[in-house]
C-alpha positions as a Python dict, from the first residue, in 0.01 Angstrom:
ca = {
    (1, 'X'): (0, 0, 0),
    (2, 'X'): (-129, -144, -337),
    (3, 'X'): (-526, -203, -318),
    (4, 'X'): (-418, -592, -431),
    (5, 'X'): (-211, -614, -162),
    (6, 'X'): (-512, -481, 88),
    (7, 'X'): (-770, -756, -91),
    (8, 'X'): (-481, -1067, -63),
    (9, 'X'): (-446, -934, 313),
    (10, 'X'): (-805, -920, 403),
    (11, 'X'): (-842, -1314, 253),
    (12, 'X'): (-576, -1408, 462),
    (13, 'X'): (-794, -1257, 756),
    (14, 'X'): (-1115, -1406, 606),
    (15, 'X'): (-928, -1765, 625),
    (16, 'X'): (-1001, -1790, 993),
    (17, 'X'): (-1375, -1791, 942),
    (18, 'X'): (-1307, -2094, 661),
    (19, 'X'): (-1529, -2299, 864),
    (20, 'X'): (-1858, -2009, 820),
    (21, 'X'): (-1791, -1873, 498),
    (22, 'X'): (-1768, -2045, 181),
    (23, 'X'): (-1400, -2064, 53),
    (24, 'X'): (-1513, -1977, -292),
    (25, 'X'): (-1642, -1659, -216),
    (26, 'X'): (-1358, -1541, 2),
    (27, 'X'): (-1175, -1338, -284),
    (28, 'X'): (-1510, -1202, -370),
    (29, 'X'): (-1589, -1056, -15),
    (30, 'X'): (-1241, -966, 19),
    (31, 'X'): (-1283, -725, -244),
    (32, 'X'): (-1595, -621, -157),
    (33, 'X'): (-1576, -588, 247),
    (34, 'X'): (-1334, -328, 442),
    (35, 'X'): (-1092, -400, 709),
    (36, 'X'): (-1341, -270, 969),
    (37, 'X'): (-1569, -489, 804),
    (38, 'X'): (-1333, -836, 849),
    (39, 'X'): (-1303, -712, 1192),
    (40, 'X'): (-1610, -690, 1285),
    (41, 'X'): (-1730, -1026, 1110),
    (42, 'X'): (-1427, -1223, 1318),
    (43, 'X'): (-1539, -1037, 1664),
    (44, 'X'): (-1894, -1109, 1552),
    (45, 'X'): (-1780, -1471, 1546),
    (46, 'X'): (-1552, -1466, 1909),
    (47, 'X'): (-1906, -1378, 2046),
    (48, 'X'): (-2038, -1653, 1921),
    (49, 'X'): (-2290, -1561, 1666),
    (50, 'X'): (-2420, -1875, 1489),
    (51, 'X'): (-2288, -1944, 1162),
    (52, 'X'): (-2574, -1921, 925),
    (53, 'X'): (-2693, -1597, 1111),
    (54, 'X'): (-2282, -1476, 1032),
    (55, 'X'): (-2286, -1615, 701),
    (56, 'X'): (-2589, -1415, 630),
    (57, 'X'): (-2469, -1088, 765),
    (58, 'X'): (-2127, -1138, 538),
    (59, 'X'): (-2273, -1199, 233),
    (60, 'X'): (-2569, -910, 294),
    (61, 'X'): (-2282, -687, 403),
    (62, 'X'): (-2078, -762, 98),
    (63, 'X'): (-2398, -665, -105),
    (64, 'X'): (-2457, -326, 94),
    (65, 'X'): (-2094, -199, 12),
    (66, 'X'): (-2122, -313, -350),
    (67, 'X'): (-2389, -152, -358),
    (68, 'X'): (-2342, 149, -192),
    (69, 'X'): (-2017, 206, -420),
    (70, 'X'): (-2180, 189, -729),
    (71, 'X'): (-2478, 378, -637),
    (72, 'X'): (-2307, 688, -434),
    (73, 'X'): (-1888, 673, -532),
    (74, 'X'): (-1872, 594, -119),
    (75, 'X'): (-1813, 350, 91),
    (76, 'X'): (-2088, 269, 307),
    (77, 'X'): (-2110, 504, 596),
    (78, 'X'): (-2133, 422, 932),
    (79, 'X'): (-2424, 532, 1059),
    (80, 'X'): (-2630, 531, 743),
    (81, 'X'): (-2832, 878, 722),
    (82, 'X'): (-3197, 772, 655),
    (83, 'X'): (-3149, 948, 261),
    (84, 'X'): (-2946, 644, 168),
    (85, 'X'): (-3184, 398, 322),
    (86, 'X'): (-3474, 556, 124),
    (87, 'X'): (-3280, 556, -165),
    (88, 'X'): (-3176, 132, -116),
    (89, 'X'): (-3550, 89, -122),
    (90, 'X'): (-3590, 303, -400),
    (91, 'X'): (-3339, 73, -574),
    (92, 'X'): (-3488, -258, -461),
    (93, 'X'): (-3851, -225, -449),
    (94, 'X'): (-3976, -72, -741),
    (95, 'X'): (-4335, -73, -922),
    (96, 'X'): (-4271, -276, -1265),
    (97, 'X'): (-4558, -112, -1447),
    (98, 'X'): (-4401, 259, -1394),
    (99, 'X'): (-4028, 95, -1507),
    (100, 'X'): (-4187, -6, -1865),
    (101, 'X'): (-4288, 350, -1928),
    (102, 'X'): (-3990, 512, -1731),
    (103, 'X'): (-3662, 336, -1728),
    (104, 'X'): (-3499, 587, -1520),
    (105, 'X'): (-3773, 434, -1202),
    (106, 'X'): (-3548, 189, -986),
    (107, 'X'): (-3200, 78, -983),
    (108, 'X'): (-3051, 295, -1253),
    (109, 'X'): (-2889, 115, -1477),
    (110, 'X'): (-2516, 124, -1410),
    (111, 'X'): (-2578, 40, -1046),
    (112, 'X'): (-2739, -276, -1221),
    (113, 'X'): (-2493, -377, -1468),
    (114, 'X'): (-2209, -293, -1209),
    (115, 'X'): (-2353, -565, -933),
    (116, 'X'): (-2424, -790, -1218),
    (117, 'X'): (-2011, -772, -1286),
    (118, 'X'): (-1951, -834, -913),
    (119, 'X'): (-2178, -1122, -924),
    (120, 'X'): (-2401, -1024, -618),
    (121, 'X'): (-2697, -956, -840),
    (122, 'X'): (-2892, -1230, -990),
    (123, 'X'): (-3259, -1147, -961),
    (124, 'X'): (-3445, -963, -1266),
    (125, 'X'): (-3690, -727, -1150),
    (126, 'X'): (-3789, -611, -808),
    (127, 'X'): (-3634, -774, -536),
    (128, 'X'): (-3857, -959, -297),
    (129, 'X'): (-3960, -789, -12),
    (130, 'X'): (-3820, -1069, 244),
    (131, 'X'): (-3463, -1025, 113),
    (132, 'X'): (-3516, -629, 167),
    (133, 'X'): (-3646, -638, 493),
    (134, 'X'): (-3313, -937, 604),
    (135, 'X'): (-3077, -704, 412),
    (136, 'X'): (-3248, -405, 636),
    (137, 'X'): (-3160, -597, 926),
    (138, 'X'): (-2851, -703, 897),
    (139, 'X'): (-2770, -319, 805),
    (140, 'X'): (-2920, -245, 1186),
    (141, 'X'): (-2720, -474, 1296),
    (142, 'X'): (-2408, -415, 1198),
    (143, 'X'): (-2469, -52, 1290),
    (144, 'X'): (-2565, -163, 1645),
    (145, 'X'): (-2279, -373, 1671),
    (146, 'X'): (-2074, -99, 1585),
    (147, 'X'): (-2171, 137, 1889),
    (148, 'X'): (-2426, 320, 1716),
    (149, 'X'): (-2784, 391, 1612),
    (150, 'X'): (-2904, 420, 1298),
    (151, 'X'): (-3275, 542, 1143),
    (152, 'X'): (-3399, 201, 1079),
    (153, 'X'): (-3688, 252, 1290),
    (154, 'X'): (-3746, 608, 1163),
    (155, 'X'): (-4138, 663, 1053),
    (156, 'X'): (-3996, 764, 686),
    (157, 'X'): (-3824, 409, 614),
    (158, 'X'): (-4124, 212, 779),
    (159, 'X'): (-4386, 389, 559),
    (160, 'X'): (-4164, 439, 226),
    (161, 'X'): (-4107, 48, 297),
    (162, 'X'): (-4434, -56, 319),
    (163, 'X'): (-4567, 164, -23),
    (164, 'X'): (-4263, 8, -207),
    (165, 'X'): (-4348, -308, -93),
    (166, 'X'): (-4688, -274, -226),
    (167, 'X'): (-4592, -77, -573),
    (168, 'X'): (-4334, -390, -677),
    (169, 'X'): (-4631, -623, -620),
    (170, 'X'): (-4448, -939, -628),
    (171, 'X'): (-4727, -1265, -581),
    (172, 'X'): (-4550, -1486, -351),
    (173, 'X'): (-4314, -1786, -505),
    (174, 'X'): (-4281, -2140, -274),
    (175, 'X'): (-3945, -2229, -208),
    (176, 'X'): (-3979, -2499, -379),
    (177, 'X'): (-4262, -2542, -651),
    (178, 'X'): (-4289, -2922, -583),
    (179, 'X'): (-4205, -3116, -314),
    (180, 'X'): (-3957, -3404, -276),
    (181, 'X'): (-4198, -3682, -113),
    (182, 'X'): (-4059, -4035, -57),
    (183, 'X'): (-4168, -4167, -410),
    (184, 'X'): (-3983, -3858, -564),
    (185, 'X'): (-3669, -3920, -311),
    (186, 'X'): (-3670, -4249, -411),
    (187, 'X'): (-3599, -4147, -804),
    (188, 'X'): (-3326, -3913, -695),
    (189, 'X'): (-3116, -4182, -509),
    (190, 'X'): (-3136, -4450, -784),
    (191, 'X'): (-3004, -4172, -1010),
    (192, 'X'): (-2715, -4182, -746),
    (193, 'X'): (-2701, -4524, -791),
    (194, 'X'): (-2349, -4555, -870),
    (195, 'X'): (-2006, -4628, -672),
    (196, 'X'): (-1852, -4335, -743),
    (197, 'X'): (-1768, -4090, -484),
    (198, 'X'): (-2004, -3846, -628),
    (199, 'X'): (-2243, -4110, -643),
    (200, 'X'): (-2191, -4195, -280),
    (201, 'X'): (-2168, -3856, -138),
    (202, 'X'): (-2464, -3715, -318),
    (203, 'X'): (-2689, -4010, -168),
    (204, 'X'): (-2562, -3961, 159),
    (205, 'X'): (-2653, -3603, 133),
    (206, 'X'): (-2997, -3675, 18),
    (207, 'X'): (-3091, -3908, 277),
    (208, 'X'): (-2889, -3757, 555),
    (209, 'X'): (-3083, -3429, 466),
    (210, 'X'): (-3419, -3564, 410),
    (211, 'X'): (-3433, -3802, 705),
    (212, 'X'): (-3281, -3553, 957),
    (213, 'X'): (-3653, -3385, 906),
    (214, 'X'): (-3576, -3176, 583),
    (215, 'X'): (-3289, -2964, 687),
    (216, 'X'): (-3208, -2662, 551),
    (217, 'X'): (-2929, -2629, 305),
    (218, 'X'): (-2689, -2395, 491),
    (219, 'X'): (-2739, -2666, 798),
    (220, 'X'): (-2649, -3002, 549),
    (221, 'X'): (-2355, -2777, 409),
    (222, 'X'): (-2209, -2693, 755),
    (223, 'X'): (-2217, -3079, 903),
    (224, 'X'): (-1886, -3164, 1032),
    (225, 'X'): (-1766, -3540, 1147),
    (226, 'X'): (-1734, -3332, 1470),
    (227, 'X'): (-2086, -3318, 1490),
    (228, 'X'): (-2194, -3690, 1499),
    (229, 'X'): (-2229, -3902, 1764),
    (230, 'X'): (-2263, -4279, 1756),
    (231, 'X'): (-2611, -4364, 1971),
    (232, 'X'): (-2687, -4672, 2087),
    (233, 'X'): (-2868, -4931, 1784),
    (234, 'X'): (-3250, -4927, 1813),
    (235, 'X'): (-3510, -5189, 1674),
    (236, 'X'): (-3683, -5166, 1364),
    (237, 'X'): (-3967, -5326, 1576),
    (238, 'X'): (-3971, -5078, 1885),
    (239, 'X'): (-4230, -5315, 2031),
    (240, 'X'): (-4058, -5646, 1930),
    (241, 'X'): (-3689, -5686, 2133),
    (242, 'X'): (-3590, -5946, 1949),
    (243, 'X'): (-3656, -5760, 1596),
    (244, 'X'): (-3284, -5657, 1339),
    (245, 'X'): (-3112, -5355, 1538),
    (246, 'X'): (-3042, -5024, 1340),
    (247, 'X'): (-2780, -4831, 1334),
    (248, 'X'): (-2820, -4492, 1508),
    (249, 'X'): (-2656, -4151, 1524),
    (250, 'X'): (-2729, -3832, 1673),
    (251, 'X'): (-2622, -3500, 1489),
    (252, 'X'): (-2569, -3182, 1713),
    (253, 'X'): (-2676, -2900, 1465),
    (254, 'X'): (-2594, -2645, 1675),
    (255, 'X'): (-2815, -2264, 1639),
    (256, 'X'): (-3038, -2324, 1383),
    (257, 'X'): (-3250, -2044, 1173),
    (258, 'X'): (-3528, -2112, 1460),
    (259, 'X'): (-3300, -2215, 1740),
    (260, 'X'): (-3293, -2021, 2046),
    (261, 'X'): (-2941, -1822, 2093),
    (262, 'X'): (-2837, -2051, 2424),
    (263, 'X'): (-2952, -2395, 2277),
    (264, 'X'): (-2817, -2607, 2052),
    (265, 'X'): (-3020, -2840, 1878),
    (266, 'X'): (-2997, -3250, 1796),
    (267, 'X'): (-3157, -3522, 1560),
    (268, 'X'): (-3128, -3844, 1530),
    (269, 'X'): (-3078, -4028, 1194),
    (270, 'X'): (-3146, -4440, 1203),
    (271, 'X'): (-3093, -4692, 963),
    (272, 'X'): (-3003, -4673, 551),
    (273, 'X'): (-2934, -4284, 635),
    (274, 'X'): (-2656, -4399, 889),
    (275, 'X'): (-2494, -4687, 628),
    (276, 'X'): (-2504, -4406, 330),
    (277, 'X'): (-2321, -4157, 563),
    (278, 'X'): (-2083, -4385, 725),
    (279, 'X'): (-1998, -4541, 374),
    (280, 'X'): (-1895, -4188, 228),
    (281, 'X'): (-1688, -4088, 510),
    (282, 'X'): (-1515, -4403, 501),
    (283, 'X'): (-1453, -4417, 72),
    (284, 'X'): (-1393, -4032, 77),
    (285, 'X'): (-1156, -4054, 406),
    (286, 'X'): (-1248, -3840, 580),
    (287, 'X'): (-1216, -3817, 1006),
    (288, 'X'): (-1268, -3488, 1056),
    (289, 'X'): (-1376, -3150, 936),
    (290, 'X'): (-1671, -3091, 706),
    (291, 'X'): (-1875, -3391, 589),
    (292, 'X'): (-2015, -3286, 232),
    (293, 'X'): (-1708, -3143, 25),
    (294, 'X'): (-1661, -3034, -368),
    (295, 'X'): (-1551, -3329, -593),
    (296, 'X'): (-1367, -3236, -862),
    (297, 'X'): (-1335, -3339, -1198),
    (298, 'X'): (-1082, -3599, -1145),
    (299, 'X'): (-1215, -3739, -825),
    (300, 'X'): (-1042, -3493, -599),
    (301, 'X'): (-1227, -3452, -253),
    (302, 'X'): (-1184, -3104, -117),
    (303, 'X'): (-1082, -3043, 229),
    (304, 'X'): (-1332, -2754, 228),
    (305, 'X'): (-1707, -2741, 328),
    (306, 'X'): (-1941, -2761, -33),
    (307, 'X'): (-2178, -2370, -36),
    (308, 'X'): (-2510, -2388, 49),
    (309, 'X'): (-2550, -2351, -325),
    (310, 'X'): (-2420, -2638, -435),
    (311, 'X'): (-2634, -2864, -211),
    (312, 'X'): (-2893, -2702, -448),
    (313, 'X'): (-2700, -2739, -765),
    (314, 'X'): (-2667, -3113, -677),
    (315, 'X'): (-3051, -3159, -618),
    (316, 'X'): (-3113, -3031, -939),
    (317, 'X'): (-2877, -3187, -1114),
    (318, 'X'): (-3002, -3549, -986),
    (319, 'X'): (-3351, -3399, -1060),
    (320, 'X'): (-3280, -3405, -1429),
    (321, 'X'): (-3066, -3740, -1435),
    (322, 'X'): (-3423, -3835, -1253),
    (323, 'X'): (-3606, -3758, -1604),
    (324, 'X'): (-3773, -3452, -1301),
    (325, 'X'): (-3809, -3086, -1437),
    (326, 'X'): (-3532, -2930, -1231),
    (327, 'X'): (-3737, -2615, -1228),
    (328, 'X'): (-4012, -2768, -1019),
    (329, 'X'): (-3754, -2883, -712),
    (330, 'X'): (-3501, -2660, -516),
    (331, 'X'): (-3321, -2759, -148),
    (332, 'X'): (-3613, -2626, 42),
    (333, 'X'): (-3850, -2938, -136),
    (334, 'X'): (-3685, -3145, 116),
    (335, 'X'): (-3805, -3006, 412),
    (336, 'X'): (-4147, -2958, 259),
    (337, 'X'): (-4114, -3253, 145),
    (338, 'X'): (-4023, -3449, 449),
    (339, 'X'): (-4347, -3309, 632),
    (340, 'X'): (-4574, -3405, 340),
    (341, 'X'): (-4421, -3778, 363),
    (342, 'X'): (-4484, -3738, 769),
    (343, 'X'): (-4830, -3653, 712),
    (344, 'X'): (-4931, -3889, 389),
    (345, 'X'): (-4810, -4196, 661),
    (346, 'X'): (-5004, -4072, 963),
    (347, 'X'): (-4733, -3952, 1192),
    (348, 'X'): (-4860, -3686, 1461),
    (349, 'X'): (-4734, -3377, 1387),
    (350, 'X'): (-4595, -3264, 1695),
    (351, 'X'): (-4336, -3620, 1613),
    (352, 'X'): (-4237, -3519, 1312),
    (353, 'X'): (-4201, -3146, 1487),
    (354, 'X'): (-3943, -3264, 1669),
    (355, 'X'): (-3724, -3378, 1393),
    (356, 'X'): (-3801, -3109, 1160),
    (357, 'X'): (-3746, -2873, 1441),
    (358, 'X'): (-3987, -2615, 1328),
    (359, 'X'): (-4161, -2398, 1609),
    (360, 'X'): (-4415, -2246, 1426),
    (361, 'X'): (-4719, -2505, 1467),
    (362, 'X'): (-4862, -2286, 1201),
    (363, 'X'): (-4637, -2344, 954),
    (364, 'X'): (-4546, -2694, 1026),
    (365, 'X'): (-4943, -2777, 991),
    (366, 'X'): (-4990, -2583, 647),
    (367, 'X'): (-4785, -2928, 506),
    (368, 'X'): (-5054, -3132, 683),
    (369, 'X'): (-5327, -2961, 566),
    (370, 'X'): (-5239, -2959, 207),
    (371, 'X'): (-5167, -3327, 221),
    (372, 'X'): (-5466, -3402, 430),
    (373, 'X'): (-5697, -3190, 153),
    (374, 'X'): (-5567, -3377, -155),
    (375, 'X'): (-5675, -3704, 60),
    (376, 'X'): (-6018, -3609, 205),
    (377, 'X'): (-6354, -3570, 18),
    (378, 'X'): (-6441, -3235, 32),
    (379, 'X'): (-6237, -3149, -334),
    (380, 'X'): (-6368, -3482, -481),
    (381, 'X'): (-6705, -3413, -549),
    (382, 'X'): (-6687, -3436, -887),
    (383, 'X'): (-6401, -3604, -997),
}
């Protein structure tokens, strides 16, 4: 059996998770993943494993065996003996100090040029020690998933990982340098002024995502029409009955990054954020399936769920029609930014918890307490 004819087959078998993984990767994991690989992604998903946490383990998976080909000539082994753990970190977390006087410390470069060719490497440098450590995980598992144990919790990985960890020395980035507060929202959607369907689905997506408490791109690329629910209009005057009535919807998003495994969680969007959403199903005609789909050149509306990416890609890109230094803004600025706005108009934060859905109080409140410092007097001394 040709090895094209084993890729085309395992896309064909990738095709039933269309609704988890993004179409335009499939050929790429195809190539990269192995049967027992496919398999164990659709069982993962007959268990019901929520979709970001699958969509994560396929794409870190992909990444392992690339990997793991270019750096050994093997397929990655099930269990993985704890030399080619060591040597992943060895790989990944490197010290860039020792790299400018030896080039032969970290990823050697084949390993690097090879990924680069399979498109599953982008960063430059050392990788950052969160996407080691989720990569680590997923590795464990997988392995646990398959029936066995692995040496992820050996005393050599845990030590080797925390010296790497400090040798590459990587300060901390935000997710987003700046965030996208209502006066920098505002900008965004009258650069998506327009009737166009781009026009219309892009403003949808910026409001829908915004005003649903800042959600995550994987969670605003994975909406389906299956997932709304038509509520009941509410006031714009809570306290006055006899104030306009809004339009309301509630949106099931299902497990979420912080959602417990047995609950499935809901907002609510009201007002403009309904009317933009409602007016780009309607234009775009669409009754079912994902909500936020590719457009292409000639106007062409995908029946396919847009990547995670491109919700990015489209904040940018609105970021620069904005006269905004695209740099400064990624996806994640919306749910910073949708706290900051929360706490600049006074709203309590455990109301604004509850449509952000974060459960860390911790990191909910750092928003509050950066927005609350630029306000108060204690950095205004001198001014």
């Amino acid at each position: 059996m040709s090895i094209d004819h084993d890729i085309e087959r395992r896309a064909v078998a990738l095709d039933a998770l269309d609704s988890i993984l993004p179409f335009d990767r499939r050929d790429q994991l195809a190539a990269l993943l192995t049967d027992d690989d496919v398999a164990t992604l659709k069982h993962l998903a007959s268990e019901g494993m929520g979709d970001n946490t699958l969509r994560a383990l396929a794409s870190d998976l992909g990444y392992l065996e690339a990997w793991c080909q270019l750096a050994t000539e093997d397929p990655l082994p099930w269990p993985a003996p704890e030399s080619l753990l060591l040597k992943f970190l060895a790989h990944h977390l490197w010290d860039p100090v020792k790299r400018s006087e030896d080039p032969s410390h970290g990823m050697p470069a084949e390993v690097e040029i090879g990924l680069r060719s399979l498109r599953v490497l982008r960063v430059y440098g050392p990788h950052a020690p969160g996407t080691v450590r989720r990569r680590l995980t997923s590795w464990s598992i997988l392995t646990r998933w398959r029936g066995l144990t692995g040496s992820f919790d050996g005393p050599s990985l845990k030590s080797a990982l925390r010296l790497a960890v400090r040798a590459s020395a990587r300060p901390r980035q935000r997710k987003s340098r700046q965030a996208v507060t209502g006066d920098i929202l505002a900008n965004l959607l009258h650069a998506c002024a327009g009737e166009r369907l781009v026009d219309l689905r892009d403003r949808a997506l910026l409001l829908v995502a915004f005003a649903s408490g800042g959600r995550r791109r994987s969670e605003i690329a994975g909406l389906r029409v299956e997932d709304l629910l038509e509520e009941d209009p509410v006031r714009t005057d809570p306290a006055n009955p006899d104030s306009p009535p809004l339009p309301c919807l509630s949106i099931r998003l299902g497990r979420t990054k912080t959602t417990a495994s047995d609950n499935d969680e809901h907002v609510l969007l009201v007002g403009r954020p309904v009317m933009a959403l409602k007016g780009w199903l309607d234009e775009a005609g669409i009754g079912k399936g994902p909500i936020f789909r590719r457009i292409d050149q000639w106007g062409n509306v995908d029946r396919r769920a847009m990547t995670p990416q491109s919700v990015n890609l489209i904040l940018k890109t609105r970021c620069k029609q904005a006269g905004l230094d695209p740099t400064l803004f990624s996806a994640h600025g919306l749910r910073s930014g949708y706290l900051t706005e929360a706490a600049n108009r006074g709203i309590p934060l455990p109301e604004a918890m509850q449509q952000s859905l974060h459960k860390s109080v911790t990191q909910a409140a750092s928003y509050y307490n950066n927005a609350e410092r630029k306000n108060g007097r204690a950095a205004r001394l001198i001014v």
